[in-house]
Amino acid sequence: MYKQELTFIVKSIIASGTVDEHVKCAEKLSVFYKKTTTVKNPESNETLIKGGFALSSSGAADCVDDYLRTVFFIKGIYKALTKLSSDFPERSINILYAGCGPYATLILPLLPLLNKERIKAVLIDINAESIQSVHNLLSVIGLEEYDLQLIEANAITYTKPTDFVIDLAITETMHYALTREPQVAITKNIVRQLTSDAILIPEEIRIDLVYTFFAYEPYLKNTLEVKGRNEMQPYANNVFVDRLFTINKEHFDRKESSSKFESRFYKLPDSFSNHPDVCIFTEIKIFDDMELKTAESYITNPFCVVSMYGLSAYSEIQLVYDYSEIPQWSYNLKERA
């Protein structure tokens, strides 16, 4: 019964085309998880690791209610799996899902649509309670026949088995502006274990520097305010300054890439009353044409680094992103001559 219900929900997610449809489908998935979950997801098991905070099981469960994120990632992953199945029709597809949380939201709903003979997946999470929750969900829903390994491990240091060649790697452990959570550290570890043909999801995370009026920019505060990009009203006087960096497979090609990014110095405008805030904007290319733009999701909300009103003695600013411990932004300044 539950498997049929989940099949209907995930088919509706894949078919959804409007923001209203996306939200309704994601709401149904959220209700479904709450109904079928038999393990209480604790709030107290948030874990500080070298690279960021791993969300508590409860916090990770709440991510399903970030509706556009949930729908767009599921749609993107389905597209990726469809492509891989077509490209490699004679063999199984190997999936690594790092940071699966208690619901395994980005792969579990798709299982009823996938041939169980063609899927092998390794799901890892740092919280034992989350791993137990996924075990129980698979049993309750009736998905035990799928070849899934559930492993309690730190995704920042996890090493895949030598005989497991990853075709699709998934990790969504993000906070806005890549702060707080270990998305970058996990991605860095996983990318080093991928072949050139493997697909990484998200494919790209684009980080931009923008001068704007932060209070006037769209910002997703709760799920009652979900808007698609066509409905949003970005602040008309914002100024795009530069793309600071892009996280993708190629970003970590260098073996000894640093855990700190330092931008060049950018000129601070003499007149800034229309755009007084130095901000980070995030866009995510999940796969193919599935993208989350700024403020479509909690994880793509804009982030204000500093107000220019306190920087009148300075002429230039450099942005610094450091994920060696807890991912965070800082800045350096040059004084006016």
CSV table of N, CA, C and O in Angstrom, one decimal, residues 220-308:
chain,number,residue,atom,x,y,z
A,220,LEU,N,13.6,33.6,1.2
A,220,LEU,CA,12.6,32.6,1.6
A,220,LEU,C,12.7,32.4,3.1
A,220,LEU,O,13.7,31.9,3.6
A,221,LYS,N,11.6,32.8,3.8
A,221,LYS,CA,11.6,32.7,5.2
A,221,LYS,C,10.8,31.5,5.7
A,221,LYS,O,11.1,30.9,6.8
A,222,ASN,N,9.8,31.1,5.0
A,222,ASN,CA,9.0,29.9,5.4
A,222,ASN,C,8.3,29.4,4.1
A,222,ASN,O,8.2,30.0,3.1
A,223,THR,N,7.8,28.2,4.3
A,223,THR,CA,7.2,27.5,3.1
A,223,THR,C,5.9,28.1,2.6
A,223,THR,O,5.4,27.7,1.6
A,224,LEU,N,5.3,29.0,3.4
A,224,LEU,CA,4.1,29.7,2.9
A,224,LEU,C,4.4,30.7,1.8
A,224,LEU,O,3.5,31.2,1.2
A,225,GLU,N,5.7,31.1,1.7
A,225,GLU,CA,6.1,32.1,0.8
A,225,GLU,C,6.8,31.6,-0.5
A,225,GLU,O,7.5,32.4,-1.2
A,226,VAL,N,6.7,30.3,-0.8
A,226,VAL,CA,7.5,29.8,-1.9
A,226,VAL,C,7.1,30.5,-3.2
A,226,VAL,O,5.9,30.6,-3.5
A,227,LYS,N,8.1,31.0,-3.9
A,227,LYS,CA,7.8,31.6,-5.2
A,227,LYS,C,8.9,31.0,-6.2
A,227,LYS,O,10.0,30.8,-5.9
A,228,GLY,N,8.4,30.9,-7.5
A,228,GLY,CA,9.4,30.5,-8.5
A,228,GLY,C,10.1,31.8,-9.0
A,228,GLY,O,9.7,32.9,-8.7
A,229,ARG,N,11.1,31.6,-9.9
A,229,ARG,CA,11.9,32.7,-10.3
A,229,ARG,C,11.1,33.7,-11.1
A,229,ARG,O,11.4,34.9,-11.1
A,230,ASN,N,10.0,33.2,-11.8
A,230,ASN,CA,9.2,34.1,-12.6
A,230,ASN,C,8.3,35.0,-11.8
A,230,ASN,O,7.8,36.1,-12.3
A,231,GLU,N,8.1,34.7,-10.5
A,231,GLU,CA,7.2,35.5,-9.7
A,231,GLU,C,8.0,36.4,-8.8
A,231,GLU,O,7.5,37.3,-8.1
A,232,MET,N,9.3,36.2,-8.7
A,232,MET,CA,10.1,37.0,-7.8
A,232,MET,C,10.4,38.4,-8.3
A,232,MET,O,10.4,38.7,-9.5
A,233,GLN,N,10.6,39.3,-7.4
A,233,GLN,CA,11.0,40.7,-7.7
A,233,GLN,C,12.4,41.0,-7.1
A,233,GLN,O,12.5,41.6,-6.0
A,234,PRO,N,13.4,40.6,-7.8
A,234,PRO,CA,14.8,40.9,-7.3
A,234,PRO,C,14.9,42.4,-7.2
A,234,PRO,O,14.3,43.2,-7.9
A,235,TYR,N,15.7,42.9,-6.3
A,235,TYR,CA,15.9,44.3,-6.1
A,235,TYR,C,16.5,44.9,-7.3
A,235,TYR,O,17.5,44.4,-7.9
A,236,ALA,N,15.8,45.9,-7.8
A,236,ALA,CA,16.2,46.5,-9.2
A,236,ALA,C,17.5,47.1,-9.3
A,236,ALA,O,18.1,47.2,-10.3
A,237,ASN,N,18.1,47.6,-8.1
A,237,ASN,CA,19.3,48.4,-8.2
A,237,ASN,C,20.5,47.6,-7.7
A,237,ASN,O,21.5,48.1,-7.3
A,238,ASN,N,20.4,46.2,-7.7
A,238,ASN,CA,21.6,45.5,-7.3
A,238,ASN,C,22.6,45.5,-8.4
A,238,ASN,O,22.3,45.7,-9.5
A,239,VAL,N,23.9,45.3,-8.0
A,239,VAL,CA,25.0,45.4,-8.9
A,239,VAL,C,25.8,44.1,-8.8
A,239,VAL,O,26.4,43.8,-7.8
A,240,PHE,N,25.7,43.3,-9.9
A,240,PHE,CA,26.6,42.1,-10.0
A,240,PHE,C,28.0,42.5,-10.1
A,240,PHE,O,28.4,43.3,-11.0
A,241,VAL,N,28.9,42.0,-9.2
A,241,VAL,CA,30.3,42.3,-9.2
A,241,VAL,C,31.1,41.3,-9.9
A,241,VAL,O,31.9,41.6,-10.8
A,242,ASP,N,31.0,40.0,-9.5
A,242,ASP,CA,31.8,39.0,-10.0
A,242,ASP,C,31.3,37.6,-9.6
A,242,ASP,O,30.7,37.5,-8.5
A,243,ARG,N,31.6,36.6,-10.4
A,243,ARG,CA,31.4,35.2,-9.9
A,243,ARG,C,32.7,34.8,-9.2
A,243,ARG,O,33.8,34.8,-9.7
A,244,LEU,N,32.6,34.6,-7.9
A,244,LEU,CA,33.7,34.3,-7.0
A,244,LEU,C,34.3,32.9,-7.3
A,244,LEU,O,35.5,32.8,-7.5
A,245,PHE,N,33.5,31.9,-7.3
A,245,PHE,CA,33.9,30.6,-7.7
A,245,PHE,C,32.7,29.7,-8.0
A,245,PHE,O,31.6,30.0,-7.7
A,246,THR,N,33.0,28.6,-8.6
A,246,THR,CA,32.0,27.5,-8.9
A,246,THR,C,32.5,26.2,-8.3
A,246,THR,O,33.7,25.8,-8.6
A,247,ILE,N,31.7,25.6,-7.6
A,247,ILE,CA,32.0,24.2,-7.1
A,247,ILE,C,31.4,23.2,-8.0
A,247,ILE,O,30.2,23.1,-8.3
A,248,ASN,N,32.3,22.4,-8.6
A,248,ASN,CA,32.0,21.3,-9.5
A,248,ASN,C,33.1,20.3,-9.5
A,248,ASN,O,34.0,20.4,-8.7
A,249,LYS,N,33.0,19.3,-10.4
A,249,LYS,CA,34.0,18.2,-10.4
A,249,LYS,C,35.4,18.8,-10.7
A,249,LYS,O,36.4,18.4,-10.1
A,250,GLU,N,35.4,19.8,-11.6
A,250,GLU,CA,36.7,20.3,-12.0
A,250,GLU,C,37.4,21.2,-10.9
A,250,GLU,O,38.6,21.3,-10.9
A,251,HIS,N,36.6,21.8,-10.1
A,251,HIS,CA,37.1,22.7,-9.0
A,251,HIS,C,38.1,22.0,-8.2
A,251,HIS,O,39.1,22.6,-7.7
A,252,PHE,N,38.0,20.7,-8.0
A,252,PHE,CA,38.9,19.9,-7.1
A,252,PHE,C,39.9,19.1,-7.8
A,252,PHE,O,40.4,18.1,-7.3
A,253,ASP,N,40.1,19.4,-9.1
A,253,ASP,CA,41.1,18.6,-9.9
A,253,ASP,C,42.5,18.7,-9.3
A,253,ASP,O,43.2,17.8,-9.3
A,254,ARG,N,42.8,19.9,-8.7
A,254,ARG,CA,44.1,20.0,-8.1
A,254,ARG,C,44.2,19.2,-6.9
A,254,ARG,O,43.4,19.3,-6.0
A,255,LYS,N,45.2,18.4,-6.7
A,255,LYS,CA,45.3,17.4,-5.6
A,255,LYS,C,45.4,18.1,-4.3
A,255,LYS,O,44.9,17.6,-3.3
A,256,GLU,N,46.1,19.3,-4.2
A,256,GLU,CA,46.2,19.9,-2.9
A,256,GLU,C,45.5,21.2,-2.9
A,256,GLU,O,46.0,22.3,-2.5
A,257,SER,N,44.3,21.2,-3.4
A,257,SER,CA,43.5,22.4,-3.3
A,257,SER,C,43.2,22.9,-1.9
A,257,SER,O,43.0,22.1,-1.0
A,258,SER,N,43.3,24.2,-1.7
A,258,SER,CA,43.2,24.7,-0.3
A,258,SER,C,41.8,24.7,0.2
A,258,SER,O,40.8,24.6,-0.6
A,259,SER,N,41.6,24.7,1.5
A,259,SER,CA,40.3,24.8,2.1
A,259,SER,C,39.9,26.3,2.3
A,259,SER,O,39.0,26.6,3.1
A,260,LYS,N,40.6,27.2,1.7
A,260,LYS,CA,40.3,28.6,1.8
A,260,LYS,C,40.3,29.2,0.4
A,260,LYS,O,41.2,29.0,-0.4
A,261,PHE,N,39.3,30.0,0.1
A,261,PHE,CA,39.3,30.8,-1.1
A,261,PHE,C,39.4,32.3,-0.8
A,261,PHE,O,38.8,32.8,0.1
A,262,GLU,N,40.3,32.9,-1.5
A,262,GLU,CA,40.5,34.4,-1.3
A,262,GLU,C,40.3,35.0,-2.7
A,262,GLU,O,41.0,34.7,-3.7
A,263,SER,N,39.4,36.0,-2.8
A,263,SER,CA,39.1,36.6,-4.0
A,263,SER,C,40.2,37.7,-4.3
A,263,SER,O,41.0,38.0,-3.4
A,264,ARG,N,40.1,38.3,-5.4
A,264,ARG,CA,40.9,39.5,-5.6
A,264,ARG,C,40.2,40.7,-4.9
A,264,ARG,O,39.1,40.5,-4.3
A,265,PHE,N,40.9,41.8,-4.9
A,265,PHE,CA,40.2,43.0,-4.3
A,265,PHE,C,39.3,43.7,-5.2
A,265,PHE,O,39.6,43.8,-6.4
A,266,TYR,N,38.1,44.1,-4.7
A,266,TYR,CA,37.1,44.7,-5.6
A,266,TYR,C,36.9,46.1,-5.0
A,266,TYR,O,36.9,46.4,-3.8
A,267,LYS,N,36.7,47.1,-6.0
A,267,LYS,CA,36.5,48.5,-5.6
A,267,LYS,C,35.2,48.6,-4.9
A,267,LYS,O,34.1,48.1,-5.4
A,268,LEU,N,35.2,49.3,-3.8
A,268,LEU,CA,33.9,49.7,-3.1
A,268,LEU,C,33.4,51.0,-3.8
A,268,LEU,O,34.2,51.9,-4.0
A,269,PRO,N,32.1,51.1,-4.1
A,269,PRO,CA,31.6,52.3,-4.8
A,269,PRO,C,31.6,53.5,-3.9
A,269,PRO,O,31.4,53.4,-2.7
A,270,ASP,N,31.9,54.6,-4.5
A,270,ASP,CA,31.9,55.9,-3.7
A,270,ASP,C,30.5,56.2,-3.2
A,270,ASP,O,30.2,56.7,-2.2
A,271,SER,N,29.5,56.0,-4.2
A,271,SER,CA,28.1,56.2,-3.9
A,271,SER,C,27.4,54.8,-3.8
A,271,SER,O,27.4,54.1,-4.8
A,272,PHE,N,26.8,54.5,-2.6
A,272,PHE,CA,26.2,53.2,-2.5
A,272,PHE,C,24.9,53.2,-1.8
A,272,PHE,O,24.4,52.1,-1.3
A,273,SER,N,24.2,54.3,-1.7
A,273,SER,CA,22.9,54.3,-1.0
A,273,SER,C,21.9,53.4,-1.6
A,273,SER,O,21.0,52.9,-0.8
A,274,ASN,N,22.0,53.1,-2.9
A,274,ASN,CA,21.0,52.2,-3.5
A,274,ASN,C,21.4,50.8,-3.4
A,274,ASN,O,20.6,49.9,-3.6
A,275,HIS,N,22.7,50.5,-3.0
A,275,HIS,CA,23.2,49.1,-2.8
A,275,HIS,C,24.2,49.1,-1.8
A,275,HIS,O,25.4,48.9,-2.1
A,276,PRO,N,23.9,49.3,-0.5
A,276,PRO,CA,24.8,49.4,0.6
A,276,PRO,C,25.4,48.1,1.2
A,276,PRO,O,26.3,48.2,2.0
A,277,ASP,N,25.0,47.0,0.7
A,277,ASP,CA,25.4,45.7,1.3
A,277,ASP,C,26.2,44.9,0.4
A,277,ASP,O,25.9,44.7,-0.8
A,278,VAL,N,27.3,44.3,1.0
A,278,VAL,CA,28.1,43.3,0.3
A,278,VAL,C,27.6,41.9,0.5
A,278,VAL,O,27.6,41.5,1.6
A,279,CYS,N,27.1,41.3,-0.6
A,279,CYS,CA,26.3,40.1,-0.4
A,279,CYS,C,26.8,38.9,-1.3
A,279,CYS,O,27.5,39.2,-2.3
A,280,ILE,N,26.5,37.7,-0.8
A,280,ILE,CA,26.8,36.5,-1.5
A,280,ILE,C,25.5,36.0,-2.1
A,280,ILE,O,24.6,35.7,-1.3
A,281,PHE,N,25.4,35.7,-3.4
A,281,PHE,CA,24.3,35.1,-4.0
A,281,PHE,C,24.7,33.7,-4.5
A,281,PHE,O,25.8,33.5,-4.9
A,282,THR,N,23.8,32.7,-4.4
A,282,THR,CA,24.0,31.3,-4.7
A,282,THR,C,23.0,30.9,-5.8
A,282,THR,O,21.8,31.1,-5.6
A,283,GLU,N,23.5,30.2,-6.8
A,283,GLU,CA,22.7,29.4,-7.7
A,283,GLU,C,23.2,28.0,-7.8
A,283,GLU,O,24.4,27.8,-7.7
A,284,ILE,N,22.3,27.1,-8.0
A,284,ILE,CA,22.7,25.6,-8.0
A,284,ILE,C,22.1,25.0,-9.3
A,284,ILE,O,20.9,25.0,-9.6
A,285,LYS,N,23.1,24.5,-10.0
A,285,LYS,CA,22.7,23.6,-11.2
A,285,LYS,C,22.7,22.2,-10.7
A,285,LYS,O,23.7,21.6,-10.4
A,286,ILE,N,21.5,21.6,-10.5
A,286,ILE,CA,21.4,20.3,-10.0
A,286,ILE,C,21.8,19.2,-11.0
A,286,ILE,O,22.8,18.5,-10.8
A,287,PHE,N,21.1,19.2,-12.2
A,287,PHE,CA,21.5,18.4,-13.3
A,287,PHE,C,20.7,18.9,-14.5
A,287,PHE,O,19.5,19.2,-14.4
A,288,ASP,N,21.5,19.0,-15.6
A,288,ASP,CA,20.9,19.4,-16.9
A,288,ASP,C,20.2,20.8,-16.7
A,288,ASP,O,20.8,21.8,-16.3
A,289,ASP,N,18.8,20.8,-16.9
A,289,ASP,CA,18.1,22.1,-16.9
A,289,ASP,C,17.5,22.4,-15.5
A,289,ASP,O,16.8,23.4,-15.3
A,290,MET,N,17.7,21.5,-14.5
A,290,MET,CA,17.1,21.6,-13.2
A,290,MET,C,18.1,22.5,-12.4
A,290,MET,O,19.2,22.1,-12.0
A,291,GLU,N,17.6,23.7,-12.1
A,291,GLU,CA,18.4,24.7,-11.3
A,291,GLU,C,17.6,25.4,-10.3
A,291,GLU,O,16.3,25.6,-10.4
A,292,LEU,N,18.2,25.8,-9.2
A,292,LEU,CA,17.7,26.6,-8.1
A,292,LEU,C,18.3,27.9,-8.2
A,292,LEU,O,19.6,28.0,-8.0
A,293,LYS,N,17.6,29.0,-8.4
A,293,LYS,CA,18.1,30.3,-8.5
A,293,LYS,C,18.0,31.0,-7.1
A,293,LYS,O,17.4,30.4,-6.1
A,294,THR,N,18.6,32.2,-6.9
A,294,THR,CA,18.6,32.8,-5.7
A,294,THR,C,17.3,33.0,-5.0
A,294,THR,O,16.3,33.4,-5.7
A,295,ALA,N,17.1,32.5,-3.8
A,295,ALA,CA,15.9,32.7,-2.9
A,295,ALA,C,14.8,31.7,-3.4
A,295,ALA,O,13.7,31.9,-2.8
A,296,GLU,N,15.0,30.8,-4.2
A,296,GLU,CA,14.0,29.8,-4.5
A,296,GLU,C,14.0,28.7,-3.4
A,296,GLU,O,13.0,27.9,-3.4
A,297,SER,N,15.0,28.7,-2.6
A,297,SER,CA,15.2,27.7,-1.6
A,297,SER,C,15.9,28.3,-0.4
A,297,SER,O,16.6,29.3,-0.6
A,298,TYR,N,15.8,27.7,0.7
A,298,TYR,CA,16.6,28.1,1.9
A,298,TYR,C,18.0,28.1,1.6
A,298,TYR,O,18.8,29.0,2.1
A,299,ILE,N,18.5,27.2,0.8
A,299,ILE,CA,19.9,27.0,0.5
A,299,ILE,C,20.4,28.0,-0.5
A,299,ILE,O,21.7,28.1,-0.7
A,300,THR,N,19.5,28.7,-1.2
A,300,THR,CA,20.0,29.7,-2.2
A,300,THR,C,19.6,31.1,-1.7
A,300,THR,O,19.6,32.0,-2.5
A,301,ASN,N,19.2,31.3,-0.5
A,301,ASN,CA,18.9,32.6,0.0
A,301,ASN,C,20.2,33.5,0.0
A,301,ASN,O,21.3,33.0,0.2
A,302,PRO,N,20.1,34.8,-0.3
A,302,PRO,CA,21.2,35.7,-0.3
A,302,PRO,C,21.8,35.8,1.2
A,302,PRO,O,21.1,35.6,2.1
A,303,PHE,N,23.1,36.1,1.2
A,303,PHE,CA,23.8,36.3,2.5
A,303,PHE,C,24.5,37.6,2.5
A,303,PHE,O,25.3,37.9,1.6
A,304,CYS,N,24.3,38.4,3.6
A,304,CYS,CA,25.0,39.7,3.7
A,304,CYS,C,26.3,39.5,4.5
A,304,CYS,O,26.2,39.0,5.6
A,305,VAL,N,27.4,39.9,3.9
A,305,VAL,CA,28.7,39.8,4.5
A,305,VAL,C,28.9,41.0,5.4
A,305,VAL,O,29.3,40.9,6.6
A,306,VAL,N,28.7,42.2,4.9
A,306,VAL,CA,28.9,43.4,5.6
A,306,VAL,C,28.2,44.6,4.9
A,306,VAL,O,28.0,44.6,3.7
A,307,SER,N,27.9,45.6,5.7
A,307,SER,CA,27.3,46.8,5.1
A,307,SER,C,28.4,47.8,4.8
A,307,SER,O,29.4,48.0,5.6
A,308,MET,N,28.3,48.5,3.7
A,308,MET,CA,29.3,49.5,3.3
A,308,MET,C,29.3,50.7,4.2
A,308,MET,O,30.3,51.5,4.2
